[in-house]
Amino acid sequence: MLTPLLNALPCPLPLAAELKELEPRLAAAKGLSLYQLMEKAGLAAYGLLRQRWPAAKKLLVLAGTGNNGGDAYVLARLALADGLAVTLVASGEPKAQEASQAAKAWHQVGGKTLFSLPAALDGELVVDGLLGMGLASEVRGAAKALQVFLATTALPILAIDVPSGLGSDSGHWWGKPFSASAVVTFIFPKAGLLTGQGRAAWQQAWLADLDLTPSAETALNALDFSALKARRPTRKATAHKGDSGRLLVVGGNLGLSGAIRLAGEAALRSGAGLVKVLTHPQSALAVSLGRPELMVEPVADWRAPGFAAKALVLGPGLGQDPWGQAMCAGALGLPLPKVVDADALNLVAQKPKALVDAIITPHPGEAARLLGASIGDVERDRLAAVQALAQQYRCVALLKGAGTLVSDGKQSWLLAVGSPAMAVGGMGDVLSGIIGALLAQGLSPLDAALLGAALHGEAGSKAAEQGAIGTLASDLFDWVRNLINA
């Protein structure tokens, strides 16, 4: 059965190494050999091809030397039997046993294999079966030349399992990236299609379960808002404002009042009953005029607030000057569950320390500073980065970006939510306020991070329905309110 990838969530996301162990067990449970499973994969890919391009008559099929190439040989054989003209170009002789069997079956029906692109290409559609899951290094040799072709052709491309060169675990592109018109992936979704650079393909991706029962205990799972709705806080009929969460928000240095204002209102819209803002004296008026429901206290230097907070948000608009440093040191000393974001993260990176009972919410640049790495290192393996952050700082880590990741150091989750419309200033401040409000209402740091990220991403997607360009962070507020009450 073919299902749009986003309709297959929530679900486990086994990594390539896990899948290599899972696939034989799942196939055996259905009485299937691995070659029969390959036949099913090729048939599913061909089914999507006929669904998307019913008028196509001429195919160019690119086959690699592994099992991804074997799937391509099966598809090519089915297309040839269906009367289509098929040109198959391989990057080398098959190395895997099942792929060799698929290539032999292709040749037995009169199929021919070329080992370089013909001078005159005659095709309407390209099938990409070069490189499948598990790639974690640069593309080389004959496969590299064919990947360059995929990146330069004007023909539509159907990619089998993942586009060739995309890390199925990481979402990082190895070699020259290209856009696939459709992707068919098998049994389980691949994490690389949901995070990092692979996120560009997720709306064109389909899942074929191959008639297996894809259940598994895995270290990474995909979640969306629907999977987390039940964790939303509720209110009793007799509730008063003190029962609904008391949140302290610290930041808003000189000239940075907007960040703390966004975080504060996001907290109110997410259910916090009382929100107190400690901010720079010259920012106080701008914050309080913008949202009078916020309790704003100008602070020239750190002093413990006379406010019985249940949780803390530290960092939006904090700055790294002496005022920001003093506020950061004082706030980190409070025995409260915390959201640590923005410049607070940059200050922590200068003097690393454990952040027990905290949630950190870095973007890739902040994550790189916290880990003493480069942004490229973080983006090459976002999952490894978020796990390292959680373990090093002994906290819940939330790595922002396309395909948000959350980890407690033992298990990790991918939040399949959000929109490119959210690539605008202030979105991170809104996220911090949402998570802080959930902490203040009694959620654990892990639940607050997961639900907060899902709520934020879903609100962003709803706001983007009016257009991806021009969406503002404050446009999320009404949607956050609607969603947390839905």
GROMACS .gro file of C-alpha atoms in nm, residues 80 111 134 146 184 273 290 300 380:
model
    9
   80LEU     CA    1   0.965  -0.342  -2.009
  111GLY     CA    2   1.686  -0.611  -2.087
  134GLY     CA    3   2.319   0.400   0.498
  146LEU     CA    4   2.547   0.961  -1.252
  184VAL     CA    5   0.906   0.600  -0.267
  273GLY     CA    6  -0.165   3.220   3.431
  290GLY     CA    7   0.307   4.593   2.387
  300ALA     CA    8   1.957   4.710   3.637
  380ARG     CA    9   2.606   1.662   0.885
   0.00000   0.00000   0.00000
